[in-house]
PDB file of C-alpha atoms and ligand atoms in Angstrom:
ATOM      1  CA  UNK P   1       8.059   8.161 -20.994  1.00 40.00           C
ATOM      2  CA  UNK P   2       9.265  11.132 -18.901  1.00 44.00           C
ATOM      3  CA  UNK P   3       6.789  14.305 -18.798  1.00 45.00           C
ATOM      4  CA  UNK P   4       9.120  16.699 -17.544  1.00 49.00           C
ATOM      5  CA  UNK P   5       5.898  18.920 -17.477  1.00 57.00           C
ATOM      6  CA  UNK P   6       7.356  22.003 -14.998  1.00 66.00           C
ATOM      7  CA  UNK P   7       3.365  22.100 -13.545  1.00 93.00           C
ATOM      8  CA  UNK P   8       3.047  18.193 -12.508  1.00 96.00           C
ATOM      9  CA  UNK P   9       2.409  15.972  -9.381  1.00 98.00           C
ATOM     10  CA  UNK P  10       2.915  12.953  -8.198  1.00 98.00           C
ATOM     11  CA  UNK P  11      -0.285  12.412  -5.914  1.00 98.00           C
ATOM     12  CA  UNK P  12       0.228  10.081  -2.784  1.00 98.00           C
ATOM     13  CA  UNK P  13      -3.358   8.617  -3.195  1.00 97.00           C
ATOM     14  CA  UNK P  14      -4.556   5.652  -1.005  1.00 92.00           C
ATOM     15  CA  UNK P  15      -8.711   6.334  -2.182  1.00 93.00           C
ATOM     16  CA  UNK P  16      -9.523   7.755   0.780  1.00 93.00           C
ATOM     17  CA  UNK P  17     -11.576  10.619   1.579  1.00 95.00           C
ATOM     18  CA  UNK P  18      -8.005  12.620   2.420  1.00 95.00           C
ATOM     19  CA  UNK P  19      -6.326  11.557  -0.707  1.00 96.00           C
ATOM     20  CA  UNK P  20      -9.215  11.599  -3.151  1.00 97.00           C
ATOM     21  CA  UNK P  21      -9.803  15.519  -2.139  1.00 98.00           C
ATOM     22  CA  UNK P  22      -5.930  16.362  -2.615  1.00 98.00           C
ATOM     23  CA  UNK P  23      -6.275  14.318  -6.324  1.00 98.00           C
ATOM     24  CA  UNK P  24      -9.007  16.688  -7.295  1.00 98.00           C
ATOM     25  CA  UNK P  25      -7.103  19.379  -5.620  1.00 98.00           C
ATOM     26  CA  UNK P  26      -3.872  18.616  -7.849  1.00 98.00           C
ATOM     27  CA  UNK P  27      -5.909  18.249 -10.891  1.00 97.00           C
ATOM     28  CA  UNK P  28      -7.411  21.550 -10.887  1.00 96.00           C
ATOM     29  CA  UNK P  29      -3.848  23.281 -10.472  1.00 96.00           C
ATOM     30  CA  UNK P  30      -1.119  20.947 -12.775  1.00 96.00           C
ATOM     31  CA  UNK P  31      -0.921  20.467 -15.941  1.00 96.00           C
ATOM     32  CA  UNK P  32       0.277  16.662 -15.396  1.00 96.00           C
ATOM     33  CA  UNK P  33      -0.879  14.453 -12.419  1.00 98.00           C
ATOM     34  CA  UNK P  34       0.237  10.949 -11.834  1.00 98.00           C
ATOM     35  CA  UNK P  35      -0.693   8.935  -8.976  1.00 98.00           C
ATOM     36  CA  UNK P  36       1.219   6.347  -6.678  1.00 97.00           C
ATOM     37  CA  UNK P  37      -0.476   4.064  -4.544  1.00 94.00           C
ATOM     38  CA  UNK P  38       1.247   1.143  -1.924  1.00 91.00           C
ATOM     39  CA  UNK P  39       0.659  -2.546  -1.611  1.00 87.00           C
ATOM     40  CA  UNK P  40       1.871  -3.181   1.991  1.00 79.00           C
ATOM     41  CA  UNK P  41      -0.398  -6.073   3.027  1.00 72.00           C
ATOM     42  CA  UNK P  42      -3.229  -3.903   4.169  1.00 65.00           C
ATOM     43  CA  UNK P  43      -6.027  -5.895   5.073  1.00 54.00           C
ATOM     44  CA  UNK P  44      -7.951  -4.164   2.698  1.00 64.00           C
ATOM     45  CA  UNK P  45      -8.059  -5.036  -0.666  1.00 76.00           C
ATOM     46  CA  UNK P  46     -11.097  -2.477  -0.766  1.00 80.00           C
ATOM     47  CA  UNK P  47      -8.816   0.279  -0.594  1.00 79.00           C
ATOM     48  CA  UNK P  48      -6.469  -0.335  -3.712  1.00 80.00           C
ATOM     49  CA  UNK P  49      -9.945  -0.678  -6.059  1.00 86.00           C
ATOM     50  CA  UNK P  50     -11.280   1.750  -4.316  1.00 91.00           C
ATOM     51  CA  UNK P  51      -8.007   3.355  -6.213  1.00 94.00           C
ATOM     52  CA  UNK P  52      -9.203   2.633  -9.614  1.00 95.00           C
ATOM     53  CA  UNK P  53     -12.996   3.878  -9.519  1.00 95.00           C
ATOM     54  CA  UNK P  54     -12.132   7.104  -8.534  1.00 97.00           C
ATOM     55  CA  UNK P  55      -9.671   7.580 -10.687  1.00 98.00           C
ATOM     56  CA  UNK P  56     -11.958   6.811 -13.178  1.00 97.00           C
ATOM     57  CA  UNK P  57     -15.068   8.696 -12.039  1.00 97.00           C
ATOM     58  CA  UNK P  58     -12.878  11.759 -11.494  1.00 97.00           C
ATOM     59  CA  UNK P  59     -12.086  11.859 -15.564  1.00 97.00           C
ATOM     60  CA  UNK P  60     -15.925  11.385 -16.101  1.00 96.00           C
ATOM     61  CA  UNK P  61     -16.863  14.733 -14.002  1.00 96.00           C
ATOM     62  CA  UNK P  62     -14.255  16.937 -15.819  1.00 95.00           C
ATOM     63  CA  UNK P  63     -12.961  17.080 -19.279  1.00 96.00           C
ATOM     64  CA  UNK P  64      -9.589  19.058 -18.402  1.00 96.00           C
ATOM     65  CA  UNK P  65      -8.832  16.644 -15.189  1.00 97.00           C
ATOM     66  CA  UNK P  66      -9.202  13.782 -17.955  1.00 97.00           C
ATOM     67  CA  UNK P  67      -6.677  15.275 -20.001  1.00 97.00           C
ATOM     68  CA  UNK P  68      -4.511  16.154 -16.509  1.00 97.00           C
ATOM     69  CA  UNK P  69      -4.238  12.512 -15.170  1.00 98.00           C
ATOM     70  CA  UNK P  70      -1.777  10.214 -16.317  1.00 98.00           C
ATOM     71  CA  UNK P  71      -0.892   6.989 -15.251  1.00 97.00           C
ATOM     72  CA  UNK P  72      -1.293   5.119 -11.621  1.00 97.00           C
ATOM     73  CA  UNK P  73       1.269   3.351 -10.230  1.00 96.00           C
ATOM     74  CA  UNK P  74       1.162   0.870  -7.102  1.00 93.00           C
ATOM     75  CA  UNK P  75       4.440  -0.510  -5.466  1.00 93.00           C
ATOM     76  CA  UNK P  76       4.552  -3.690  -3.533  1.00 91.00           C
ATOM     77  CA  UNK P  77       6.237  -2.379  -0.432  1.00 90.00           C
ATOM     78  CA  UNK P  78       4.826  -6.140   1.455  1.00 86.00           C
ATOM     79  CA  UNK P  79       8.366  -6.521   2.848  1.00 85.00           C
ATOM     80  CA  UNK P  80       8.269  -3.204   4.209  1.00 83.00           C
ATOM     81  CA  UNK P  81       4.512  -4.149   5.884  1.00 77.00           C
ATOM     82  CA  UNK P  82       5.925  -7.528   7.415  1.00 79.00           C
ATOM     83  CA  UNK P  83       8.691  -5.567   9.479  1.00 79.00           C
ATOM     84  CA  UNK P  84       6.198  -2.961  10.007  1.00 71.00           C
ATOM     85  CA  UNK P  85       3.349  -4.732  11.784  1.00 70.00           C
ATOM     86  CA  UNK P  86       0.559  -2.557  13.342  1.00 64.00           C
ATOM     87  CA  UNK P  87      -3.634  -2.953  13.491  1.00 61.00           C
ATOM     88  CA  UNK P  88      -4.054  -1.844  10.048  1.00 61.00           C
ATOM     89  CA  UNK P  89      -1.789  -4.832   8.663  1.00 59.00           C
ATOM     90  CA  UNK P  90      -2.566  -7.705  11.672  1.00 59.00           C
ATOM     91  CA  UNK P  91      -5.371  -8.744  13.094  1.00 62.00           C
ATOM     92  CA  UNK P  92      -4.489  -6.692  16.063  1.00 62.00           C
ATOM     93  CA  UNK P  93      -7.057  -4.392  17.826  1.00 68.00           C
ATOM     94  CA  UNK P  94      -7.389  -0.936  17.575  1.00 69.00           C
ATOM     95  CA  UNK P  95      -6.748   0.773  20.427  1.00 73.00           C
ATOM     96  CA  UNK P  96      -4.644   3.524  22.427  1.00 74.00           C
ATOM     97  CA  UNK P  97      -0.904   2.900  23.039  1.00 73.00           C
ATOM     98  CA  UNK P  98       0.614   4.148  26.382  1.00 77.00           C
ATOM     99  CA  UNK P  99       2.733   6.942  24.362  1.00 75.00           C
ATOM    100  CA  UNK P 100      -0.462   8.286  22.844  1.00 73.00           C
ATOM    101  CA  UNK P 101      -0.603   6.816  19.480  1.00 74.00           C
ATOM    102  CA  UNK P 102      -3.070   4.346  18.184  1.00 71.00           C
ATOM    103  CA  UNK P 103      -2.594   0.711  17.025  1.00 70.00           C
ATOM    104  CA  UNK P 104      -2.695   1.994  13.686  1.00 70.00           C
ATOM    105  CA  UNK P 105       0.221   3.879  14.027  1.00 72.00           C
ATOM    106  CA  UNK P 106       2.824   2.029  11.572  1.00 76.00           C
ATOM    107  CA  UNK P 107       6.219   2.864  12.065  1.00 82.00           C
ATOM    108  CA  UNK P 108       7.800   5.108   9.693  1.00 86.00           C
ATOM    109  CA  UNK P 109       5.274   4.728   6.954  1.00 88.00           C
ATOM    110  CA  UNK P 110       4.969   8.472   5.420  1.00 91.00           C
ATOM    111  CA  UNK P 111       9.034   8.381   5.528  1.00 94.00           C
ATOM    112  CA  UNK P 112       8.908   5.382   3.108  1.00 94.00           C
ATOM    113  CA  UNK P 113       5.939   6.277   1.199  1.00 95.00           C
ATOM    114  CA  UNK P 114       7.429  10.161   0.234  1.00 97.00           C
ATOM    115  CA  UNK P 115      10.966   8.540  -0.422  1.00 97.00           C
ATOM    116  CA  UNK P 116       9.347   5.852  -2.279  1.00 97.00           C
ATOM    117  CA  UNK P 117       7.736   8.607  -4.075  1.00 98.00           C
ATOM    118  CA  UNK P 118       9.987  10.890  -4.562  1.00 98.00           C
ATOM    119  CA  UNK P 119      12.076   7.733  -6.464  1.00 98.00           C
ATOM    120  CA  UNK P 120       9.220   7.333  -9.233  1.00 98.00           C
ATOM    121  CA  UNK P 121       8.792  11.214  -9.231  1.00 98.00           C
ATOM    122  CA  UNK P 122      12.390  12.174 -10.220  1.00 97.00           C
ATOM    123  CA  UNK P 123      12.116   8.904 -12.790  1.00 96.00           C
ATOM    124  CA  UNK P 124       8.840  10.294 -14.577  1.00 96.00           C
ATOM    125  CA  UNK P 125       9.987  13.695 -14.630  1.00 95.00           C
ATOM    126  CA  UNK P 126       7.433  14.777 -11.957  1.00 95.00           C
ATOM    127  CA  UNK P 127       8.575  18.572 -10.100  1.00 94.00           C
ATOM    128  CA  UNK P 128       6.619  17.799  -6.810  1.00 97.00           C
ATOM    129  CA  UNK P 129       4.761  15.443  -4.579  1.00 98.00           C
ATOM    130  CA  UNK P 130       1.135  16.022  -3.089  1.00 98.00           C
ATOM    131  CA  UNK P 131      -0.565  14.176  -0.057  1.00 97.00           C
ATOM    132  CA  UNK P 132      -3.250  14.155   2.324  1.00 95.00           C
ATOM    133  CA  UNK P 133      -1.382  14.175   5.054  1.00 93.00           C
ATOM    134  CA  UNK P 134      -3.446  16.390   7.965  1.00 90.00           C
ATOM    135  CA  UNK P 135      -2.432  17.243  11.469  1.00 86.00           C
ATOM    136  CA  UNK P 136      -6.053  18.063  12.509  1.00 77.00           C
ATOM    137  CA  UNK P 137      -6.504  13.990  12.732  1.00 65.00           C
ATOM    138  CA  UNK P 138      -7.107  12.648  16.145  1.00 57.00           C
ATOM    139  CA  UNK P 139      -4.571  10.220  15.772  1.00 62.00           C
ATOM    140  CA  UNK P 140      -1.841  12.854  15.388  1.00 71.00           C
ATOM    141  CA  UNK P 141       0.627  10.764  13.730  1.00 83.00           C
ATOM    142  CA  UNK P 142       3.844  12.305  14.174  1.00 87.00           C
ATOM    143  CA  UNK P 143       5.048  11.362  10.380  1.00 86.00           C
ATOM    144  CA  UNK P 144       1.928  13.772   9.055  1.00 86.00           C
ATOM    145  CA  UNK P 145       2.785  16.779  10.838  1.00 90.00           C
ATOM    146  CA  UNK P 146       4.185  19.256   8.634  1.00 92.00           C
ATOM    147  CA  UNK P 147       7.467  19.548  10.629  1.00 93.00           C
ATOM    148  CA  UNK P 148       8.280  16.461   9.486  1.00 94.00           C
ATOM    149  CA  UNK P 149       6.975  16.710   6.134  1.00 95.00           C
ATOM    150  CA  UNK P 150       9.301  19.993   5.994  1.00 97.00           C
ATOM    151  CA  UNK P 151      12.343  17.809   7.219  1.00 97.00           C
ATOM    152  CA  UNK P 152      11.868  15.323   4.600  1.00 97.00           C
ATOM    153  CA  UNK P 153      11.351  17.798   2.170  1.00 97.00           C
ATOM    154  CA  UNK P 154      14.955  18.878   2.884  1.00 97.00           C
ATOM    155  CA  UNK P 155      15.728  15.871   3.123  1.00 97.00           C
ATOM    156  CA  UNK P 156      14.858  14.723  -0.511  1.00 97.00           C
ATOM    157  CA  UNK P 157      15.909  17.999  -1.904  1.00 96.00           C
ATOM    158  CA  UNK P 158      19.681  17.559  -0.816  1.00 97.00           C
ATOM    159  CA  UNK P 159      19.941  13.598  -1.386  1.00 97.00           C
ATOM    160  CA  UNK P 160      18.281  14.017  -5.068  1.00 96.00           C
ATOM    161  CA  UNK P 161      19.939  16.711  -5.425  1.00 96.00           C
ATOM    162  CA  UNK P 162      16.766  18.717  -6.865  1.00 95.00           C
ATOM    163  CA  UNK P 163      14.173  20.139  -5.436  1.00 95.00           C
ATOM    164  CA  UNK P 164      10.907  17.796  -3.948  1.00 96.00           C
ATOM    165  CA  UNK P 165       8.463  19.972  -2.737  1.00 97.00           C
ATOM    166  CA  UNK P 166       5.438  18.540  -0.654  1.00 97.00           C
ATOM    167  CA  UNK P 167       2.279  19.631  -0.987  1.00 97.00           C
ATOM    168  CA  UNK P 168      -0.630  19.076   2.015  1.00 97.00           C
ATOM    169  CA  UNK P 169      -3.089  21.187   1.285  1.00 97.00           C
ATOM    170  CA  UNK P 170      -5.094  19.296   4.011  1.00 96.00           C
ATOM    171  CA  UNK P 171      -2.418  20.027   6.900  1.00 95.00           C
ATOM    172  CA  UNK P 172      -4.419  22.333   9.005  1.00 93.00           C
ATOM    173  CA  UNK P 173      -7.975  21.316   7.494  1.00 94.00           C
ATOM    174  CA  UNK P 174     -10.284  19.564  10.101  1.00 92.00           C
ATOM    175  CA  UNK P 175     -12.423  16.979   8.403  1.00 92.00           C
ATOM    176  CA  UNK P 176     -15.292  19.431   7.923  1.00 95.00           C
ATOM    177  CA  UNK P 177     -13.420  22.053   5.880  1.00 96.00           C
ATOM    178  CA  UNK P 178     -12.027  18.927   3.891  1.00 96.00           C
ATOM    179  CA  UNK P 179     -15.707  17.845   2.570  1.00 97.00           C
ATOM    180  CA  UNK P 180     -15.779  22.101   2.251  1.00 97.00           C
ATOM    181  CA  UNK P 181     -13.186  22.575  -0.227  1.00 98.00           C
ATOM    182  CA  UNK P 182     -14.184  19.471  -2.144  1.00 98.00           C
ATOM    183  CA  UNK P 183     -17.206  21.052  -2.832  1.00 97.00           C
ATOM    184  CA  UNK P 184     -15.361  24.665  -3.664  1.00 97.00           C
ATOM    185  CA  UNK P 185     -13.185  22.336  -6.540  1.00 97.00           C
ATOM    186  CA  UNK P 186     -15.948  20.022  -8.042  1.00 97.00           C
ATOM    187  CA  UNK P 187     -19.310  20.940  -6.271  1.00 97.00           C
ATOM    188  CA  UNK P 188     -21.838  18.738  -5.495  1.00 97.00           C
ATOM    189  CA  UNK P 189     -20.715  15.830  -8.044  1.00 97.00           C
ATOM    190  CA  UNK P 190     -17.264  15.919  -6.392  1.00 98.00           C
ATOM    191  CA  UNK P 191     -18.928  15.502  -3.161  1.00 98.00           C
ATOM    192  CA  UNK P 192     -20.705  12.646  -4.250  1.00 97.00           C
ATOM    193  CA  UNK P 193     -18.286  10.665  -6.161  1.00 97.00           C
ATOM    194  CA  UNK P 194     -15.986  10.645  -2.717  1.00 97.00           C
ATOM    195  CA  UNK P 195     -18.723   9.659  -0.776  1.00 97.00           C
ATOM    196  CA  UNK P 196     -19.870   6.480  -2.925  1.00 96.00           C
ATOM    197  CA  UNK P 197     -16.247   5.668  -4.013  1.00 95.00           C
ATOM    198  CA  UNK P 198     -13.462   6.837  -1.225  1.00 95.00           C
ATOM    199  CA  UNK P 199     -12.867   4.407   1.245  1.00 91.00           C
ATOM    200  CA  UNK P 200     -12.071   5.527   4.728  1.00 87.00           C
ATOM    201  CA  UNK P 201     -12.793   2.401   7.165  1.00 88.00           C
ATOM    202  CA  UNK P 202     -10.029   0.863   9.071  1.00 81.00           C
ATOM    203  CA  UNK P 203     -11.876  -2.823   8.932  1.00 82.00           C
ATOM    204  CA  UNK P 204     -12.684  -2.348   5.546  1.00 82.00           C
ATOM    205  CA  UNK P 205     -16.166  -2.391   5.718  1.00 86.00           C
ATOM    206  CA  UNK P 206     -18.555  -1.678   2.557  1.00 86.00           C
ATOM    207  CA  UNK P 207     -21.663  -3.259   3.927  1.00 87.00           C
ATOM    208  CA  UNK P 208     -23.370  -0.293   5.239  1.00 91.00           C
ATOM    209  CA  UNK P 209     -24.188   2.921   3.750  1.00 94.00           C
ATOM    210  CA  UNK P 210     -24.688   5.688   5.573  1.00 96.00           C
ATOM    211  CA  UNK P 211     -25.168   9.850   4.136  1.00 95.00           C
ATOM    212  CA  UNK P 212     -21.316   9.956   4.636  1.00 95.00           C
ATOM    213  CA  UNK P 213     -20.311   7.048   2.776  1.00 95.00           C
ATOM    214  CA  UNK P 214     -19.765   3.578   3.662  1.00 94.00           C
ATOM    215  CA  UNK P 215     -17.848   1.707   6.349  1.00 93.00           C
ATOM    216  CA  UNK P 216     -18.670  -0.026   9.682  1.00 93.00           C
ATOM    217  CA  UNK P 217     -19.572   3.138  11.620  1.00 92.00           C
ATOM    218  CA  UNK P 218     -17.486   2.885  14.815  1.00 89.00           C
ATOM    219  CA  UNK P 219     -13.832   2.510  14.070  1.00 85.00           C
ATOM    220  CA  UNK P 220     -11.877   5.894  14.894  1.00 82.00           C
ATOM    221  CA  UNK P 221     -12.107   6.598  10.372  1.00 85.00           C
ATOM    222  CA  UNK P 222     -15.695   6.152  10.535  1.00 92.00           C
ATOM    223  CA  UNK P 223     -16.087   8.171  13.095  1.00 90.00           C
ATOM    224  CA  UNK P 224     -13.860  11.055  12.164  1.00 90.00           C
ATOM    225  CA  UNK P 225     -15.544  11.223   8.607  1.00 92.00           C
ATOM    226  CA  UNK P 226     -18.670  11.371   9.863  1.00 94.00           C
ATOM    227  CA  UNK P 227     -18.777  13.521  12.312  1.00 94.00           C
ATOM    228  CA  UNK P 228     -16.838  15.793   9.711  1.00 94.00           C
ATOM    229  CA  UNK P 229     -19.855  14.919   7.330  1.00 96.00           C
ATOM    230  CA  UNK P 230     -22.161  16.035  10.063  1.00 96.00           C
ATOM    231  CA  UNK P 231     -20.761  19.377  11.114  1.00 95.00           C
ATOM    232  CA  UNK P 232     -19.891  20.206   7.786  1.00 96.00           C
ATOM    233  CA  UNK P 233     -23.586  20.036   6.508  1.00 95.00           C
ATOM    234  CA  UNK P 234     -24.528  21.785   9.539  1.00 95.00           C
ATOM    235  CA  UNK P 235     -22.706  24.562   8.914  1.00 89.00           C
ATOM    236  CA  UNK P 236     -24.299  24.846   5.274  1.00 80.00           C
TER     237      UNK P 236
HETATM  238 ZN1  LIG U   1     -15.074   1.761  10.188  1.00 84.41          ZN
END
């Protein structure tokens, strides 16, 4: 069924802290949300159920974002993972590259995730795509900077020939302001439904819970969420 609703979004949501914030985000502004998530032989199964239970909590906290969110969708993009090999899909360490990225850097992946997207949008009728894509993150992944994200936006625009917008309301957000502004759109429940549910970890660890959530503490995600946790209740 196509929803042609002019006020809808496809959400680029992976259940992480980033994404879940930018799904509440699109909820309280469109009229239609629909979510895509990617299978590309993460090593963390956590992550896509992590998918499902806050999709599901956010419904319970707010009557109009049930009525809001329609369907999820998750795309096997495994062949995609295989060519792309980095620390997030190998048992490969994580650790600084001599050109400044990380490990976890995988090739190309926001390219193929907002093209992938952009596909399913213009098929379900869907006027714009939103992700949590942030430039504030130590990592500084060149494929989240908004430059790019601006490129590809033209980029979709002319080879659909209609417009894609891309919405990153996190872009120049540091992880503090991002815990902030959940709290502005769902207050203290929103808060608290990210922190039990999201799942931020890079080794997929669930064992240990701390005030910001759960994860193994001292990967570079752990760290970056909680030191955001930490400074944002500080400021309080
Ligand atoms: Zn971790």
């Amino acid at each position: 069924m196509k929803t042609n609703t002019p006020s809808s979004a496809l959400v680029l949501f992976s259940g992480g802290q980033d994404s879940a914030t930018v799904l509440a985000w699109a909820l309280a502004r469109f009229a239609r949300v629909e979510t895509i998530g990617f299978d590309y032989g993460q090593s963390h199964e956590v992550e896509l159920e992590a998918r499902q239970r806050l999709r599901a909590g956010l419904t319970d906290l707010d009557a109009d974002w049930a009525g809001r969110l329609g369907p999820d969708h998750v795309v096997d993009l495994s062949g995609y993972g295989a060519l792309a090999e980095s620390a997030l899909t190998a048992e490969m360490e994580i650790a600084w590259r001599e050109d400044g990225l990380p490990t976890t850097f995988v090739p190309g992946r926001n390219l193929v995730f907002l093209t992938v997207a952009s596909a399913l949008a213009y098929r379900r009728g869907m006027r714009r795509l939103a992700g949590g894509m942030c430039e504030t993150d130590f990592s500084g992944y060149p494929d989240c900077r908004r430059e790019t994200i601006d490129a590809t936006e033209q980029v979709l625009t002319l080879g659909l020939q209609r417009d894609m917008p891309i919405d990153t309301p996190l872009m120049q957000l540091t992880k503090a302001q991002t815990w902030a502004l959940a709290d502005e759109l769902g207050g203290q429940e929103l808060v608290d439904l990210i922190v039990e549910l999201s799942h931020t970890c890079y080794r997929g660890d669930r064992g240990q819970r701390h005030d910001w959530g759960y994860g193994c503490g001292d990967c570079p995600a752990c760290e970056l969420r909680q030191r955001g946790w930490h400074d944002w209740r500080a400021g309080k």
